[in-house]
XYZ file of C-alpha atoms in Angstrom:
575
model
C -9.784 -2.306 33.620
C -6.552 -3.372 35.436
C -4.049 -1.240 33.168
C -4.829 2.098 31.552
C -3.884 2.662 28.233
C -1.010 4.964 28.138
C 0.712 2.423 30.503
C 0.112 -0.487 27.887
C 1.232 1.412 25.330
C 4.548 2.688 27.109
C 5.211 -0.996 28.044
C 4.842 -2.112 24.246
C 6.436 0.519 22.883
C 9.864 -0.657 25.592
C 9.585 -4.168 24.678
C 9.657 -2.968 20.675
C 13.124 -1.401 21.380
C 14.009 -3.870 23.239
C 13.815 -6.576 20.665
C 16.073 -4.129 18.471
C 19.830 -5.222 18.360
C 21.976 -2.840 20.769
C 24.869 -2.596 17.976
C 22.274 -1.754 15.134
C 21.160 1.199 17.237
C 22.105 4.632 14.963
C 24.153 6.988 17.062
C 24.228 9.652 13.913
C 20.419 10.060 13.330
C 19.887 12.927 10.467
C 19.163 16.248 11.775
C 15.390 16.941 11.748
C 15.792 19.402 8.972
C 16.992 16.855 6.852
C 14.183 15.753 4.974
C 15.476 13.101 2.327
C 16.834 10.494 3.754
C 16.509 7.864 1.008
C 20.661 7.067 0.915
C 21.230 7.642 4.352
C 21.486 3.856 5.397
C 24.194 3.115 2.639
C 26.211 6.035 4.381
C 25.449 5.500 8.017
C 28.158 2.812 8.597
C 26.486 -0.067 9.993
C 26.146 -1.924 6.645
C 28.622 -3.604 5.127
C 29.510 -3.486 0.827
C 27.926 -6.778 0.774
C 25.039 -5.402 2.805
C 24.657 -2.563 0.740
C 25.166 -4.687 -2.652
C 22.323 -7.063 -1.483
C 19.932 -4.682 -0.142
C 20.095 -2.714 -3.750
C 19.605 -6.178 -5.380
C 15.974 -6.157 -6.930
C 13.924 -9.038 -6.367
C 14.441 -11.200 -9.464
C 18.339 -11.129 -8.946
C 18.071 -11.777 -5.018
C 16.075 -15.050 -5.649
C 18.721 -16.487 -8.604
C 21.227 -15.633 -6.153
C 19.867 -18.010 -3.065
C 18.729 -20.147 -5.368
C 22.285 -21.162 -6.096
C 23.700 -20.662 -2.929
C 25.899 -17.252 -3.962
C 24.350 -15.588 -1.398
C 22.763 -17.306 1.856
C 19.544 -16.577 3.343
C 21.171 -15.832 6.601
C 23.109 -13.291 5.206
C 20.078 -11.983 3.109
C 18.199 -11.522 6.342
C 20.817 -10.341 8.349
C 21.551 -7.456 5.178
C 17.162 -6.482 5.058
C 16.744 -6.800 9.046
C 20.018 -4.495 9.514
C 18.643 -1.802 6.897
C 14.781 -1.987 7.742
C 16.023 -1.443 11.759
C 17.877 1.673 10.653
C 14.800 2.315 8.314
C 12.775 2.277 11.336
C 14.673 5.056 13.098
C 14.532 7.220 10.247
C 11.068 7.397 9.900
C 9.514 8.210 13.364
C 8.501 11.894 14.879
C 12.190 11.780 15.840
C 12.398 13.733 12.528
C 9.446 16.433 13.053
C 10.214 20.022 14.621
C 6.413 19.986 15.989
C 6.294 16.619 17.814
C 8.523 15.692 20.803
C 12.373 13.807 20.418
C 12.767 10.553 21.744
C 15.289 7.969 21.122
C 12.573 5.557 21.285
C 10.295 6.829 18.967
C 10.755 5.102 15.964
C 7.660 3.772 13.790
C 7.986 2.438 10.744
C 8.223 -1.237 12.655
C 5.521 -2.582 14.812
C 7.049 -6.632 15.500
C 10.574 -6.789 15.040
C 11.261 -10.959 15.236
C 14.617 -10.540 13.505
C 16.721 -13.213 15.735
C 13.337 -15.628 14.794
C 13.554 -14.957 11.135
C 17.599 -15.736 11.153
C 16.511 -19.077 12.902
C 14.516 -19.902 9.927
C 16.810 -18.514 7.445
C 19.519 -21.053 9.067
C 17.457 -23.996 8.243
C 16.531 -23.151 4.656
C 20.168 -23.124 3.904
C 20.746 -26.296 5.540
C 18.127 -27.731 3.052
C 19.478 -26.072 0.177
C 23.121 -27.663 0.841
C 21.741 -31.149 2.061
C 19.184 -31.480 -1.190
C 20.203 -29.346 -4.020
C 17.005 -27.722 -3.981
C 14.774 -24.747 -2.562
C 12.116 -25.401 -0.718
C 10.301 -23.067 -2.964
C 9.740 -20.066 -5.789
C 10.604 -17.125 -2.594
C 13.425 -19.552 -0.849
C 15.560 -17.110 1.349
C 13.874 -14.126 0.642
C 12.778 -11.780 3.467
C 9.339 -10.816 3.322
C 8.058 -7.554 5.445
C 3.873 -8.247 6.815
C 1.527 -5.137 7.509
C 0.161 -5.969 11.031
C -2.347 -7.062 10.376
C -0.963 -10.497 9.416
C -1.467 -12.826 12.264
C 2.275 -15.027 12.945
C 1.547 -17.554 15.967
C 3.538 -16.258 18.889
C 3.801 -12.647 17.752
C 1.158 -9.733 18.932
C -0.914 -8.331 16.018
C -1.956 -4.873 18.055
C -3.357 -3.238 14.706
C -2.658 -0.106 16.631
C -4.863 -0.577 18.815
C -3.543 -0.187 22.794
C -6.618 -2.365 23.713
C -4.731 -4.764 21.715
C -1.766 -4.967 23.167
C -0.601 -8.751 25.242
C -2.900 -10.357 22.218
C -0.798 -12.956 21.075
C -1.637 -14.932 17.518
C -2.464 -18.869 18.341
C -2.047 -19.283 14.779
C -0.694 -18.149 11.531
C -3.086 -16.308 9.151
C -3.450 -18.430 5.890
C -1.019 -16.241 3.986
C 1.768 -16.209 6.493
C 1.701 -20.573 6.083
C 1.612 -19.815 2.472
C 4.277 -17.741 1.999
C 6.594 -19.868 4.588
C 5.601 -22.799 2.231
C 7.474 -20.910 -0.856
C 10.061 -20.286 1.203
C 9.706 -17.121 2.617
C 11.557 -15.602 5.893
C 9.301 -13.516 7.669
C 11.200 -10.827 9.793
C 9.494 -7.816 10.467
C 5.610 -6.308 10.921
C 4.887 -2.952 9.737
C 2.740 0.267 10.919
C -0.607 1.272 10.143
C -3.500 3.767 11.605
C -5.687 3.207 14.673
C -9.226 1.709 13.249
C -7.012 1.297 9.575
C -9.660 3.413 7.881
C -7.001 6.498 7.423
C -5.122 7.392 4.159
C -1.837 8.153 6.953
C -0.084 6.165 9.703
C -0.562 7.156 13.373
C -1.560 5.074 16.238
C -1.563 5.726 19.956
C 0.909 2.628 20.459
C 3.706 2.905 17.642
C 2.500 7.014 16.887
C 3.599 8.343 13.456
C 5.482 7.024 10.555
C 6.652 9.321 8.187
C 8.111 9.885 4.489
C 11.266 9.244 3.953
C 11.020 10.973 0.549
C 10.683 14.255 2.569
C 10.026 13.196 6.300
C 7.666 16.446 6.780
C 5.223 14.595 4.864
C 3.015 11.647 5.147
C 3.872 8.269 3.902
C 0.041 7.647 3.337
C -1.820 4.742 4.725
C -3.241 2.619 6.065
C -0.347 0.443 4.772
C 2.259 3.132 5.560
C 4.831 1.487 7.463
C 5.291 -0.891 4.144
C 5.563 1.813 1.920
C 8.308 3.506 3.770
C 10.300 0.287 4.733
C 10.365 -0.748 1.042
C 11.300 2.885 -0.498
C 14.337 2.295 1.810
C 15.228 -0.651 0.875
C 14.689 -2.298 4.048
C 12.225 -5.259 2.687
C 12.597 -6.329 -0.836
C 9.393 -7.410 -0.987
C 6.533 -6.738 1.403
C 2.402 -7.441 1.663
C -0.498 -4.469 2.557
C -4.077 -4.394 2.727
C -6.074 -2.366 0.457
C -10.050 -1.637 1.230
C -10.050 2.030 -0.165
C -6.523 2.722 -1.319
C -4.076 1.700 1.624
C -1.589 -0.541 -0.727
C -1.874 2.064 -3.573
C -1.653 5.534 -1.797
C 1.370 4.532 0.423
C 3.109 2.998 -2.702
C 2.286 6.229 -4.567
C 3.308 8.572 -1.630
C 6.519 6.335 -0.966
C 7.749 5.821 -4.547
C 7.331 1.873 -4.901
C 5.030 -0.426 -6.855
C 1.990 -1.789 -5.500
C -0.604 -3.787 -6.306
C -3.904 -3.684 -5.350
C -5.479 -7.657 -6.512
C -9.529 -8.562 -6.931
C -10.899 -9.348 -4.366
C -10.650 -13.471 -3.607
C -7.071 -14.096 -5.520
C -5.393 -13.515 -2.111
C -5.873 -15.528 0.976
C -7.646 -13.155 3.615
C -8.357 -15.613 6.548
C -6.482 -15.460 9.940
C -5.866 -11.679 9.461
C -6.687 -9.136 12.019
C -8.855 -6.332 10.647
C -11.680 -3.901 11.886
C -15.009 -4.123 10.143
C -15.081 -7.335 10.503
C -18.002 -8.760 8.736
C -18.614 -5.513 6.163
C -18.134 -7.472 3.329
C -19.843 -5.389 0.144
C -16.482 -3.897 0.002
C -13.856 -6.511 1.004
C -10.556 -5.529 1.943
C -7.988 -7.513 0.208
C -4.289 -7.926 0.355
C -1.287 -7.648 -1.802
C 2.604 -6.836 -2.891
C 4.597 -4.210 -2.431
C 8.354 -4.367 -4.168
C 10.845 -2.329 -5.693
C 9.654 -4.021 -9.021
C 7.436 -5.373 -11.463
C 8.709 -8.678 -10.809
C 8.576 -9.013 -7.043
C 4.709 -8.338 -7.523
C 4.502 -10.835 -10.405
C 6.672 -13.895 -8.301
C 4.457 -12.951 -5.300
C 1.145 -13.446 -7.009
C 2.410 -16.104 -9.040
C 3.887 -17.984 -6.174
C 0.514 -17.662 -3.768
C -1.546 -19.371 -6.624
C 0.667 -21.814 -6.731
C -0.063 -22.999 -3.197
C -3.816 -23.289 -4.135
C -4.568 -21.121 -1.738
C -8.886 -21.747 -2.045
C -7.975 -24.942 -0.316
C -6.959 -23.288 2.920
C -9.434 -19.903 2.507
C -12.669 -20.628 1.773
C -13.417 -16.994 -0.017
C -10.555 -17.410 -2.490
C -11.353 -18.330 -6.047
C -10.422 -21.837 -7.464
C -8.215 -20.188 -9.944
C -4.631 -20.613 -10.758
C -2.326 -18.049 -12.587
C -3.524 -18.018 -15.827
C -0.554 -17.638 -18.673
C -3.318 -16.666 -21.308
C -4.210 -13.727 -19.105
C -0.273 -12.554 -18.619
C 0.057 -13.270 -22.711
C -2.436 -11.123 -22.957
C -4.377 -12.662 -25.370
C -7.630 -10.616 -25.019
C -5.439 -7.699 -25.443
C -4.029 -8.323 -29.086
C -1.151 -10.046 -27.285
C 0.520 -6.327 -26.039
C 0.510 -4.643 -29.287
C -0.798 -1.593 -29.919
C -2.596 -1.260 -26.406
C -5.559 1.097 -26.324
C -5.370 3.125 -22.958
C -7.940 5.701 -21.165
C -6.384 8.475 -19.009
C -7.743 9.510 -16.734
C -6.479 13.282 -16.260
C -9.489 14.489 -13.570
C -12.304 12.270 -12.081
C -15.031 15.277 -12.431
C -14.117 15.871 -9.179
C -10.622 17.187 -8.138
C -7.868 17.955 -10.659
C -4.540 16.903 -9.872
C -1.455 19.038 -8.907
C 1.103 19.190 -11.834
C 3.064 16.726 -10.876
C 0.632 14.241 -11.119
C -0.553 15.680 -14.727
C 3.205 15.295 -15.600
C 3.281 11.775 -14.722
C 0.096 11.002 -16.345
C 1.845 12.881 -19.683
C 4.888 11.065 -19.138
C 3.024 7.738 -19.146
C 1.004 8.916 -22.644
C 3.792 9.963 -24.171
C 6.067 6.967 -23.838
C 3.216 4.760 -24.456
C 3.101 6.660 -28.039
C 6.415 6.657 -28.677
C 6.106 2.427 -27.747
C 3.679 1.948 -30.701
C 0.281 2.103 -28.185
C -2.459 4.314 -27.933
C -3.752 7.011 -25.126
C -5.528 9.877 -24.071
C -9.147 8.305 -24.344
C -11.337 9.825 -21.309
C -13.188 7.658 -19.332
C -15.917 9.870 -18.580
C -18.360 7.380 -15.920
C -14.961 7.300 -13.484
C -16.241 9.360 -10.871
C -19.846 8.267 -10.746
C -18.538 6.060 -7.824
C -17.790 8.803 -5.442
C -20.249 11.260 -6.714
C -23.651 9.224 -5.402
C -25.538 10.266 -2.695
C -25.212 9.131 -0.806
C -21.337 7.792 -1.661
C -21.586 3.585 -1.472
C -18.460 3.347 0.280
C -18.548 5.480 2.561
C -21.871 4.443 3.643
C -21.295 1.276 3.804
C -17.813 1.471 5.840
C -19.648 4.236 8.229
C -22.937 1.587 8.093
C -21.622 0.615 11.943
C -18.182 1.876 12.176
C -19.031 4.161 15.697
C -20.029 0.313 17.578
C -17.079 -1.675 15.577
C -14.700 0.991 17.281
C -15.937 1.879 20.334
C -15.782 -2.164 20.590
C -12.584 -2.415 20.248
C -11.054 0.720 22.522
C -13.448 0.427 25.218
C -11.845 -1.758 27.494
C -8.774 0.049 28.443
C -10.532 3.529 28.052
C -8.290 4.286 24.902
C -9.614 7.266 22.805
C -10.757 7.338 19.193
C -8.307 9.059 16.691
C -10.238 11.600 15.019
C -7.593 13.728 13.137
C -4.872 12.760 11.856
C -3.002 16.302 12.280
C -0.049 16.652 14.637
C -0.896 16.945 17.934
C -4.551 17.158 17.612
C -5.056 13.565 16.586
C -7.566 13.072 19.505
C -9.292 16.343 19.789
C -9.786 17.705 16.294
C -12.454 15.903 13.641
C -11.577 15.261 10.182
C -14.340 14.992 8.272
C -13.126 11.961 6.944
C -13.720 10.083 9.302
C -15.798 6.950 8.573
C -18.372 7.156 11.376
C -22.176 7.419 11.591
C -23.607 8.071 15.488
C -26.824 6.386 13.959
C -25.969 2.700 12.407
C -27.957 2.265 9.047
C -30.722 0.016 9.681
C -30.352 -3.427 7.678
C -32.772 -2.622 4.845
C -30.500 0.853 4.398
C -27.957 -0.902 3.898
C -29.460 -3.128 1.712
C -30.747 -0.203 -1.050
C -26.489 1.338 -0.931
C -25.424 -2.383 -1.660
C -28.211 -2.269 -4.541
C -26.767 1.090 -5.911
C -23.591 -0.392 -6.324
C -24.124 -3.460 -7.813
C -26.228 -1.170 -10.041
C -23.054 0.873 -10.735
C -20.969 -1.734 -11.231
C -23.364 -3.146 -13.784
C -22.866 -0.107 -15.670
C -19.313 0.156 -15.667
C -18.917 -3.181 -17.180
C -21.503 -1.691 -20.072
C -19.384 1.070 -20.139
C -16.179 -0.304 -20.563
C -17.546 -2.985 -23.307
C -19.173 -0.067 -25.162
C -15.415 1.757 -25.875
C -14.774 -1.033 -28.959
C -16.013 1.401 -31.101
C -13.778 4.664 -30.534
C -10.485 2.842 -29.512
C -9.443 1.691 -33.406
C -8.515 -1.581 -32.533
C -11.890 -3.862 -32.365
C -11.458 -4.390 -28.461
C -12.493 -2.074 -26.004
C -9.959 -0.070 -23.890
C -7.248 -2.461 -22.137
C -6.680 -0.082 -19.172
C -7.078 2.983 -17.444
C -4.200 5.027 -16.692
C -4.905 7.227 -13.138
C -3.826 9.228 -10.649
C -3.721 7.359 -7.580
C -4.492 11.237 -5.729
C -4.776 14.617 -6.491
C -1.465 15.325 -4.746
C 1.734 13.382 -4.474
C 2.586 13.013 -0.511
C 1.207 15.818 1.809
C 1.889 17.132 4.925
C 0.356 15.408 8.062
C -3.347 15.907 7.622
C -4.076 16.921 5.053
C -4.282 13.404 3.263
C -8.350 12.844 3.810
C -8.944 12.026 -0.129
C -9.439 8.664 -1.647
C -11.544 9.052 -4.776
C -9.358 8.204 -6.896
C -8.474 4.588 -5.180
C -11.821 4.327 -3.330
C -13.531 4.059 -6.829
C -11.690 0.949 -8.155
C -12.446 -1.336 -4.630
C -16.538 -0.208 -5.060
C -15.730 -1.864 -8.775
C -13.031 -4.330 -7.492
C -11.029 -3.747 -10.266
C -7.474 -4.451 -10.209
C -4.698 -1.816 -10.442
C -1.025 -1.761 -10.291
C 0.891 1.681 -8.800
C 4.018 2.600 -11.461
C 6.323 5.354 -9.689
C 7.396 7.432 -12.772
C 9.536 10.772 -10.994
C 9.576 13.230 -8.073
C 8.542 16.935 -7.923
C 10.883 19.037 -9.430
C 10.574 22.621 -9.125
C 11.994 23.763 -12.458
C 8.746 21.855 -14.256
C 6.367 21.390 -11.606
C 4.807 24.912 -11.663
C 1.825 26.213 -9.780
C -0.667 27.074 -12.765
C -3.507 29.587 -12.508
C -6.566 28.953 -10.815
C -9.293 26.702 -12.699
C -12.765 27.100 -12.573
C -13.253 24.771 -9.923
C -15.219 21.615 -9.583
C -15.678 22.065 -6.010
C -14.635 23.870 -2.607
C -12.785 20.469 -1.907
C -11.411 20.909 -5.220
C -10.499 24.898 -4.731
C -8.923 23.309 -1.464
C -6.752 20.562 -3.697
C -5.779 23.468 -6.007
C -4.713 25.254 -2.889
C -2.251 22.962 -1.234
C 0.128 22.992 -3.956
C 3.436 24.703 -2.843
C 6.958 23.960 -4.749
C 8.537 24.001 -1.513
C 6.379 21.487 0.862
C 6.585 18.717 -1.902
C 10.112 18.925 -2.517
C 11.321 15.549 -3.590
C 8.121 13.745 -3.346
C 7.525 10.613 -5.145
C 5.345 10.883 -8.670
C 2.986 7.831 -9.579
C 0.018 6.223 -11.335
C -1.992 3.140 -11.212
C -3.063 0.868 -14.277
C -6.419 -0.417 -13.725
C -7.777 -3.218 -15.291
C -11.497 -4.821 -14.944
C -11.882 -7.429 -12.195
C -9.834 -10.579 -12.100
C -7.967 -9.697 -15.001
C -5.105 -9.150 -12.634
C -2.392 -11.540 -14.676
C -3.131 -9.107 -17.322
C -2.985 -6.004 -15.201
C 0.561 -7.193 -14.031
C 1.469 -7.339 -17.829
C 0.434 -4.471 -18.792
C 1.968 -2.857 -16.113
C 5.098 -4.258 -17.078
C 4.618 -2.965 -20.789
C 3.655 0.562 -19.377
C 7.365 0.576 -17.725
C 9.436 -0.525 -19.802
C 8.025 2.455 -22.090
C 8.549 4.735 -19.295
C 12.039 3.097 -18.451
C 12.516 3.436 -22.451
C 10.895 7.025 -23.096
């Protein structure tokens, strides 16, 4: 051990601000008791109109607009990299009375390669005015990476301090796809030690939080990308999801998200922990500000045949009949299931509003809703749960792995200040690994389950009305909109679709509002975790949070998931 690991850390954390231009550092940081600070970079004064104008441009009108020149990438870049570097100091501890002010703790970030991306931004322009073409469907547009992502050059820590000085000798498959449409990549973003938390805190970066309310979590483990993109400082950015970590930050945060099958997306070069648990794959996708920017992203990786550079993707191309819907009466009269509790926690009134919401405009649109899909919970209610045991199946020797060498310790809550002294029972680790055949009989159970869901979902053609079974589930994506730090440690309402592998699609809909949003009365309670749920609801700590849902759709159906979704807001966006 030549370094220990609060050194390595420190001397990341100074090379991060470091690679942050001087004049783009904010002088007029918001008070800590200023929770929302959604419009803040528009009125900081260190964007210009134009900078503004572009950075509220949503995807579809960003990409017409480089595609004939009216706007340049370099200016593109230089409009994103100036807002998602004053995103970043927005959304650090800087803004919580309980942890310690620094100016350099900012941590929504974790590679900042802005000066790089402007480079490459340069030379796409050049091509555009020498040929008269793009080089591709995402020419010009900057594109924000979870960590994970391996770019050649550039340290993929993972928040790991053990990982620190590990620099990529290569680009994962999806970063040479994307740069093949065109793409500027310019920033990474933050995630949890281990990844296997529902909130963003490592010992190297430390905490990013909401910038709905910034005294609650932005979820995880994707949770740097769902705070960058609700401010508008990536127009389009990519996650991983193995239990919820595209869907729950995109919920918390306010944006949409998109959780794919598994095997659409290229996977390989990526940095990840668990490597090798694959009965539960963790796959990646979009986040955006829009329907669209999910739609041109998947639409523009298939287009690179992306099963010729990953050998676990599937040789399948966007399919148009899927997106036409064609198996779905072609998007009329759509038969939905809500989902308004899994059996196991009912959801704070917010999130029944938004479920309502999405019912009622769905009516109103000519559609049906409000069928129960009663097996939904069966997932998380085995014993013992198949995720869980499979993720915890040798989690304790995957971590310990990783920290050991510089003597780093294990995050085991994920509550200020006691992140490495407190245990959340959450956390996904068994002291005794599962012996092989173990392991085995859980994989059996949920091939089992998923057996019957399929069944399940087949058998609903005779109670929808319209000679097809159900075309989608409408969810909660949690029981709670955004929480407070720690108190974030449930996924069964994400977890469920990735032990199916089902597609779904995160709609934000509204934000808390106190005049509607009402405690009600206690229910007779499905659990003490659920008497717990029922308990954290308080007007006052949710102020402003984000409201959302998912769409769910059965596995690699996700063109039609994406159309769907589509149909579900322009309802909303209608109602």
């Amino acid at each position: 051990m030549t370094e220990n690991w609060q050194h390595l850390a420190a001397s990341k954390k100074a090379r991060q601000q470091a690679s942050i231009p001087k004049e783009w550092i904010l002088k007029n940081i918001p008070s800590q008791h200023e929770l929302n600070v959604l419009t803040f970079p528009e009125s900081c004064g260190l964007l210009t109109p134009q900078e503004v104008e572009i950075t509220n441009t949503h995807v579809d009108v960003l990409l017409d607009k480089l595609a004939s020149a009216e706007w340049s990438s370099v200016a593109v870049t230089t409009a994103f990299g100036k807002r998602a570097i004053i995103a970043h100091q927005l959304v650090g501890p800087t803004s919580l009375a309980h942890e310690p002010r620094s100016d350099h703790e900012t941590n929504c970030l974790t590679e900042i390669f802005i000066e790089r991306a402007l480079v490459r931004a340069a030379e796409l322009d050049a091509h555009l005015k020498a040929t008269g073409t793009t080089v591709g469907s995402l020419h010009g547009l900057p594109i924000s990476l979870k960590d994970q992502l391996s770019i050649k050059g550039i340290e993929s820590t993972m928040g790991y301090v053990s990982w620190v000085g590990r620099y990529a000798e290569r680009n994962a498959v999806l970063v040479d796809v994307l740069e093949a449409l065109g793409a500027v990549l310019f920033v990474k973003t933050n995630i949890p030690q281990t990844l296997m938390w529902p909130e963003t805190y490592n010992l190297v970066f430390g905490r990013t939080v909401n910038p709905s309310n910034r005294s609650l979590t932005c979820g995880g483990s994707s949770g740097g990308e769902g705070a960058l993109i609700a401010l508008k400082g990536s127009p389009l950015g990519v996650g991983s999801d193995v239990g919820g970590s595209i869907r729950i930050p995109s919920s918390f945060c306010g944006t949409y998200g998109f959780r794919p099958s598994t095997g659409r997306i290229p996977y390989a070069g990526a940095v990840n922990s668990l490597q090798g648990q694959d009965s539960i794959p963790s796959v990646l996708g979009p986040f955006s500000d829009s329907i669209h920017g999910i739609k041109v992203f998947f639409q523009g990786v298939l287009s690179q045949k992306p099963w010729l550079r990953d050998p676990l993707v599937i040789r399948k191309d966007w399919s148009e009949e899927q997106y036409n819907l064609i198996e779905h009466g072609r998007g009329k009269e759509l038969c939905f299931a809500i989902m308004w509790n899994d059996g196991l926690f009912v959801p704070h009134p917010p999130i029944i509003r938004g479920l309502g919401m999405a019912k009622n405009a769905l009516i109103k649109a000519g559609h049906k809703g409000d069928r129960l899909f009663t097996l939904v919970s069966e997932a998380i209610m085995l014993k013992p749960c198949p995720s869980f045991s499979i993720f915890s199946a040798g989690a304790a020797e995957d971590f310990a792995a990783v920290s050991a060498d510089v003597g780093e310790p294990l995050i085991t809550s994920m509550v200020p200040g006691k992140e490495t002294t407190d245990i959340d029972p959450f956390l996904v680790v068994n002291k005794a690994p599962l012996s092989a055949y173990e392991l085995w009989q859980i994989q059996k159970k949920k091939l089992n389950l998923r057996q019957r869901y399929l069944e399940y979902w087949l058998a609903t053609a005779s109670k929808t009305g319209t000679g097809r079974p159900i075309d989608a589930i409408i969810a909660p994506v949690t029981p709670f909109t955004a929480v407070p730090h720690g108190k974030s440690p449930n996924i069964a309402y994400t977890m469920v679709w990735n032990v199916l592998d089902y597609p779904a699609l995160v709609i934000p809909v509204s934000r808390v509002d106190p005049t509607v949003d009402v405690k009600k009365p206690a229910h007779e309670f499905l659990s003490d975790s659920d008497k717990s749920v029922y308990e954290l609801y308080d007007l006052e700590t949710f102020k402003d949070a984000p409201i959302g849902f998912q769409v769910v759709g059965r596995t690699q159906e996700d063109e039609a998931v994406i159309a769907i979704a589509e149909i579900v807001d322009a309802a909303l966006k209608a109602f």
